[in-house]
Amino acid sequence: MNFKSKESNRHIVDVLFVLALFGVFAASALMLVTIGANVYKKTVSNMNDNFEERTAYSYISEKIRQNDIYDSVEIGDLEGVSALLFIRRVGDDEYCTCLYLYDGYLKELFIRRDSFAGANILQAGQDIMPLSALSMEEVRPGLIRLTMDTGSKPLTLYASLRSDNGH
């Protein structure tokens, strides 16, 4: 009987060892999955922030490139808000595409230039993307500095107008 009791105790120790080993494995796997999920979450968040920053930057710089025609890009005032104005002349009329910050969004508005004085035309612009801040200034003739903030960090764009010399 003594022999059977020793073998039974040994069998219990073997089972407990396997269960403890399984418990360590399960805890390690759970910890690894948790760490991986946190890394993934942070990576996705950083990618989204980077996408928003680069999208605003790319959108505005591409608009400047598309409209870089002599005497057609300027910084102006649209109902008290600074706006980047892209002016096109069609016959005797002037049309303007305006990029500006209003109500937390980068907005774009296409309008006849003589229609600027209207009933709150700022709201009429199309929402492009959320933007916390947008400032613009002409550093020197033909060089515009735009500083934008999507909420994560400010980004500065210097745009040199190639057609500013009239050629």
PDB file of C-alpha atoms in Angstrom:
ATOM      1  CA  MET A   1       0.000   0.000   0.000  1.00  0.00           C
ATOM      2  CA  ASN A   2       2.888   2.245   0.654  1.00  0.00           C
ATOM      3  CA  PHE A   3       4.088   1.746  -2.884  1.00  0.00           C
ATOM      4  CA  LYS A   4       0.709   2.747  -4.315  1.00  0.00           C
ATOM      5  CA  SER A   5       0.562   5.879  -2.186  1.00  0.00           C
ATOM      6  CA  LYS A   6       3.988   7.035  -3.388  1.00  0.00           C
ATOM      7  CA  GLU A   7       2.985   6.453  -7.003  1.00  0.00           C
ATOM      8  CA  SER A   8      -0.292   8.319  -6.479  1.00  0.00           C
ATOM      9  CA  ASN A   9       1.560  11.295  -4.957  1.00  0.00           C
ATOM     10  CA  ARG A  10       4.009  11.258  -7.850  1.00  0.00           C
ATOM     11  CA  HIS A  11       1.113  11.252 -10.318  1.00  0.00           C
ATOM     12  CA  ILE A  12      -0.478  14.244  -8.533  1.00  0.00           C
ATOM     13  CA  VAL A  13       2.838  16.130  -8.646  1.00  0.00           C
ATOM     14  CA  ASP A  14       3.107  15.408 -12.387  1.00  0.00           C
ATOM     15  CA  VAL A  15      -0.423  16.727 -12.980  1.00  0.00           C
ATOM     16  CA  LEU A  16       0.225  19.822 -10.850  1.00  0.00           C
ATOM     17  CA  PHE A  17       3.472  20.478 -12.731  1.00  0.00           C
ATOM     18  CA  VAL A  18       1.681  20.242 -16.100  1.00  0.00           C
ATOM     19  CA  LEU A  19      -1.107  22.524 -14.847  1.00  0.00           C
ATOM     20  CA  ALA A  20       1.405  25.067 -13.500  1.00  0.00           C
ATOM     21  CA  LEU A  21       3.315  24.965 -16.775  1.00  0.00           C
ATOM     22  CA  PHE A  22       0.058  25.490 -18.693  1.00  0.00           C
ATOM     23  CA  GLY A  23      -0.833  28.398 -16.379  1.00  0.00           C
ATOM     24  CA  VAL A  24       2.537  30.073 -17.000  1.00  0.00           C
ATOM     25  CA  PHE A  25       2.093  29.551 -20.752  1.00  0.00           C
ATOM     26  CA  ALA A  26      -1.450  31.008 -20.680  1.00  0.00           C
ATOM     27  CA  ALA A  27      -0.361  34.030 -18.617  1.00  0.00           C
ATOM     28  CA  SER A  28       2.593  34.646 -20.958  1.00  0.00           C
ATOM     29  CA  ALA A  29       0.363  34.372 -24.023  1.00  0.00           C
ATOM     30  CA  LEU A  30      -2.184  36.778 -22.513  1.00  0.00           C
ATOM     31  CA  MET A  31       0.556  39.256 -21.613  1.00  0.00           C
ATOM     32  CA  LEU A  32       2.028  39.010 -25.122  1.00  0.00           C
ATOM     33  CA  VAL A  33      -1.381  39.600 -26.746  1.00  0.00           C
ATOM     34  CA  THR A  34      -2.007  42.599 -24.458  1.00  0.00           C
ATOM     35  CA  ILE A  35       1.375  44.138 -25.275  1.00  0.00           C
ATOM     36  CA  GLY A  36       0.806  43.504 -29.000  1.00  0.00           C
ATOM     37  CA  ALA A  37      -2.635  45.111 -28.860  1.00  0.00           C
ATOM     38  CA  ASN A  38      -1.225  48.213 -27.139  1.00  0.00           C
ATOM     39  CA  VAL A  39       1.584  48.501 -29.691  1.00  0.00           C
ATOM     40  CA  TYR A  40      -0.931  48.107 -32.533  1.00  0.00           C
ATOM     41  CA  LYS A  41      -3.255  50.722 -31.027  1.00  0.00           C
ATOM     42  CA  LYS A  42      -0.400  53.220 -30.652  1.00  0.00           C
ATOM     43  CA  THR A  43       0.840  52.524 -34.196  1.00  0.00           C
ATOM     44  CA  VAL A  44      -2.628  53.080 -35.680  1.00  0.00           C
ATOM     45  CA  SER A  45      -3.019  56.293 -33.687  1.00  0.00           C
ATOM     46  CA  ASN A  46       0.357  57.584 -34.893  1.00  0.00           C
ATOM     47  CA  MET A  47      -0.476  56.637 -38.481  1.00  0.00           C
ATOM     48  CA  ASN A  48      -3.807  58.483 -38.293  1.00  0.00           C
ATOM     49  CA  ASP A  49      -2.140  61.591 -36.852  1.00  0.00           C
ATOM     50  CA  ASN A  50       0.546  61.455 -39.523  1.00  0.00           C
ATOM     51  CA  PHE A  51      -2.094  60.975 -42.230  1.00  0.00           C
ATOM     52  CA  GLU A  52      -4.069  64.018 -41.062  1.00  0.00           C
ATOM     53  CA  GLU A  53      -0.952  66.173 -40.863  1.00  0.00           C
ATOM     54  CA  ARG A  54       0.339  65.131 -44.259  1.00  0.00           C
ATOM     55  CA  THR A  55      -3.083  65.335 -45.896  1.00  0.00           C
ATOM     56  CA  ALA A  56      -3.598  68.967 -44.869  1.00  0.00           C
ATOM     57  CA  TYR A  57      -0.053  69.796 -45.913  1.00  0.00           C
ATOM     58  CA  SER A  58      -0.390  68.006 -49.261  1.00  0.00           C
ATOM     59  CA  TYR A  59      -3.843  69.405 -49.992  1.00  0.00           C
ATOM     60  CA  ILE A  60      -2.809  73.018 -49.514  1.00  0.00           C
ATOM     61  CA  SER A  61       0.521  72.659 -51.322  1.00  0.00           C
ATOM     62  CA  GLU A  62      -1.171  70.977 -54.293  1.00  0.00           C
ATOM     63  CA  LYS A  63      -3.764  73.759 -54.478  1.00  0.00           C
ATOM     64  CA  ILE A  64      -0.926  76.284 -54.585  1.00  0.00           C
ATOM     65  CA  ARG A  65       0.843  74.335 -57.354  1.00  0.00           C
ATOM     66  CA  GLN A  66      -2.350  74.027 -59.401  1.00  0.00           C
ATOM     67  CA  ASN A  67      -3.007  77.749 -59.208  1.00  0.00           C
ATOM     68  CA  ASP A  68       0.553  79.041 -59.518  1.00  0.00           C
ATOM     69  CA  ILE A  69      -0.217  81.449 -62.326  1.00  0.00           C
ATOM     70  CA  TYR A  70       1.136  84.988 -62.392  1.00  0.00           C
ATOM     71  CA  ASP A  71      -0.740  87.281 -60.016  1.00  0.00           C
ATOM     72  CA  SER A  72      -3.345  84.681 -59.059  1.00  0.00           C
ATOM     73  CA  VAL A  73      -2.303  83.541 -55.553  1.00  0.00           C
ATOM     74  CA  GLU A  74      -2.643  85.910 -52.631  1.00  0.00           C
ATOM     75  CA  ILE A  75      -3.462  86.087 -48.965  1.00  0.00           C
ATOM     76  CA  GLY A  76      -6.636  88.011 -48.369  1.00  0.00           C
ATOM     77  CA  ASP A  77      -9.413  88.677 -45.939  1.00  0.00           C
ATOM     78  CA  LEU A  78     -12.724  86.875 -46.074  1.00  0.00           C
ATOM     79  CA  GLU A  79     -15.118  88.418 -43.542  1.00  0.00           C
ATOM     80  CA  GLY A  80     -12.302  88.996 -41.062  1.00  0.00           C
ATOM     81  CA  VAL A  81     -10.669  85.593 -41.569  1.00  0.00           C
ATOM     82  CA  SER A  82      -7.331  85.170 -43.327  1.00  0.00           C
ATOM     83  CA  ALA A  83      -7.743  83.168 -46.496  1.00  0.00           C
ATOM     84  CA  LEU A  84      -5.537  81.868 -49.241  1.00  0.00           C
ATOM     85  CA  LEU A  85      -7.099  83.150 -52.453  1.00  0.00           C
ATOM     86  CA  PHE A  86      -6.647  81.595 -55.885  1.00  0.00           C
ATOM     87  CA  ILE A  87      -7.974  84.023 -58.475  1.00  0.00           C
ATOM     88  CA  ARG A  88      -9.054  83.081 -61.986  1.00  0.00           C
ATOM     89  CA  ARG A  89     -10.173  85.569 -64.589  1.00  0.00           C
ATOM     90  CA  VAL A  90     -12.836  84.461 -67.014  1.00  0.00           C
ATOM     91  CA  GLY A  91     -13.672  87.234 -69.453  1.00  0.00           C
ATOM     92  CA  ASP A  92     -14.420  90.307 -67.390  1.00  0.00           C
ATOM     93  CA  ASP A  93     -15.265  88.330 -64.227  1.00  0.00           C
ATOM     94  CA  GLU A  94     -12.946  87.188 -61.478  1.00  0.00           C
ATOM     95  CA  TYR A  95     -13.608  83.930 -59.645  1.00  0.00           C
ATOM     96  CA  CYS A  96     -11.860  82.919 -56.494  1.00  0.00           C
ATOM     97  CA  THR A  97     -11.189  79.653 -54.721  1.00  0.00           C
ATOM     98  CA  CYS A  98     -10.670  80.441 -51.048  1.00  0.00           C
ATOM     99  CA  LEU A  99      -8.981  78.198 -48.463  1.00  0.00           C
ATOM    100  CA  TYR A 100      -9.558  79.257 -44.859  1.00  0.00           C
ATOM    101  CA  LEU A 101     -10.105  78.012 -41.326  1.00  0.00           C
ATOM    102  CA  TYR A 102     -13.595  78.309 -39.950  1.00  0.00           C
ATOM    103  CA  ASP A 103     -15.359  76.515 -37.120  1.00  0.00           C
ATOM    104  CA  GLY A 104     -12.536  73.972 -36.671  1.00  0.00           C
ATOM    105  CA  TYR A 105     -12.331  72.969 -40.342  1.00  0.00           C
ATOM    106  CA  LEU A 106     -10.194  73.779 -43.321  1.00  0.00           C
ATOM    107  CA  LYS A 107     -12.789  74.995 -45.792  1.00  0.00           C
ATOM    108  CA  GLU A 108     -12.808  75.644 -49.509  1.00  0.00           C
ATOM    109  CA  LEU A 109     -15.150  78.061 -51.220  1.00  0.00           C
ATOM    110  CA  PHE A 110     -15.463  78.874 -54.915  1.00  0.00           C
ATOM    111  CA  ILE A 111     -17.117  82.248 -55.454  1.00  0.00           C
ATOM    112  CA  ARG A 112     -17.190  85.292 -57.728  1.00  0.00           C
ATOM    113  CA  ARG A 113     -14.734  87.827 -56.402  1.00  0.00           C
ATOM    114  CA  ASP A 114     -17.336  90.617 -56.276  1.00  0.00           C
ATOM    115  CA  SER A 115     -19.557  88.403 -54.048  1.00  0.00           C
ATOM    116  CA  PHE A 116     -17.215  88.549 -51.049  1.00  0.00           C
ATOM    117  CA  ALA A 117     -19.454  90.985 -49.197  1.00  0.00           C
ATOM    118  CA  GLY A 118     -22.321  88.690 -48.377  1.00  0.00           C
ATOM    119  CA  ALA A 119     -24.309  87.206 -45.573  1.00  0.00           C
ATOM    120  CA  ASN A 120     -21.772  85.011 -43.782  1.00  0.00           C
ATOM    121  CA  ILE A 121     -20.135  83.337 -46.749  1.00  0.00           C
ATOM    122  CA  LEU A 122     -17.695  81.604 -44.389  1.00  0.00           C
ATOM    123  CA  GLN A 123     -20.315  78.976 -43.578  1.00  0.00           C
ATOM    124  CA  ALA A 124     -20.879  78.295 -47.279  1.00  0.00           C
ATOM    125  CA  GLY A 125     -17.441  76.716 -47.734  1.00  0.00           C
ATOM    126  CA  GLN A 126     -17.042  72.978 -48.131  1.00  0.00           C
ATOM    127  CA  ASP A 127     -15.475  71.221 -45.128  1.00  0.00           C
ATOM    128  CA  ILE A 128     -12.187  69.667 -46.233  1.00  0.00           C
ATOM    129  CA  MET A 129     -10.785  68.334 -42.972  1.00  0.00           C
ATOM    130  CA  PRO A 130     -10.606  69.154 -39.261  1.00  0.00           C
ATOM    131  CA  LEU A 131      -7.904  71.666 -38.450  1.00  0.00           C
ATOM    132  CA  SER A 132      -7.102  73.323 -35.115  1.00  0.00           C
ATOM    133  CA  ALA A 133      -5.165  76.310 -36.417  1.00  0.00           C
ATOM    134  CA  LEU A 134      -4.132  77.879 -39.714  1.00  0.00           C
ATOM    135  CA  SER A 135      -2.040  80.980 -40.095  1.00  0.00           C
ATOM    136  CA  MET A 136      -0.633  82.444 -43.282  1.00  0.00           C
ATOM    137  CA  GLU A 137       1.645  85.272 -44.168  1.00  0.00           C
ATOM    138  CA  GLU A 138       3.601  86.530 -47.123  1.00  0.00           C
ATOM    139  CA  VAL A 139       7.222  86.395 -45.977  1.00  0.00           C
ATOM    140  CA  ARG A 140       8.385  88.274 -49.048  1.00  0.00           C
ATOM    141  CA  PRO A 141       6.918  88.682 -52.520  1.00  0.00           C
ATOM    142  CA  GLY A 142       6.467  85.222 -53.970  1.00  0.00           C
ATOM    143  CA  LEU A 143       7.024  83.330 -50.680  1.00  0.00           C
ATOM    144  CA  ILE A 144       4.120  82.307 -48.468  1.00  0.00           C
ATOM    145  CA  ARG A 145       4.412  80.683 -45.040  1.00  0.00           C
ATOM    146  CA  LEU A 146       1.480  78.592 -43.845  1.00  0.00           C
ATOM    147  CA  THR A 147       1.393  77.085 -40.369  1.00  0.00           C
ATOM    148  CA  MET A 148      -1.292  74.523 -39.686  1.00  0.00           C
ATOM    149  CA  ASP A 149      -2.165  72.389 -36.696  1.00  0.00           C
ATOM    150  CA  THR A 150      -4.263  69.238 -36.939  1.00  0.00           C
ATOM    151  CA  GLY A 151      -4.252  68.782 -33.188  1.00  0.00           C
ATOM    152  CA  SER A 152      -1.110  66.722 -32.762  1.00  0.00           C
ATOM    153  CA  LYS A 153       1.660  69.133 -33.736  1.00  0.00           C
ATOM    154  CA  PRO A 154       2.040  72.279 -35.849  1.00  0.00           C
ATOM    155  CA  LEU A 155       3.373  71.897 -39.368  1.00  0.00           C
ATOM    156  CA  THR A 156       4.838  74.749 -41.432  1.00  0.00           C
ATOM    157  CA  LEU A 157       4.732  74.951 -45.213  1.00  0.00           C
ATOM    158  CA  TYR A 158       6.749  77.422 -47.232  1.00  0.00           C
ATOM    159  CA  ALA A 159       5.411  77.870 -50.737  1.00  0.00           C
ATOM    160  CA  SER A 160       7.453  79.676 -53.338  1.00  0.00           C
ATOM    161  CA  LEU A 161       5.364  80.979 -56.193  1.00  0.00           C
ATOM    162  CA  ARG A 162       7.318  80.233 -59.333  1.00  0.00           C
ATOM    163  CA  SER A 163       5.170  82.378 -61.588  1.00  0.00           C
ATOM    164  CA  ASP A 164       5.434  85.464 -59.395  1.00  0.00           C
ATOM    165  CA  ASN A 165       7.939  87.144 -61.688  1.00  0.00           C
ATOM    166  CA  GLY A 166       5.425  87.465 -64.519  1.00  0.00           C
ATOM    167  CA  HIS A 167       6.895  84.804 -66.816  1.00  0.00           C
TER     168      HIS A 167
END
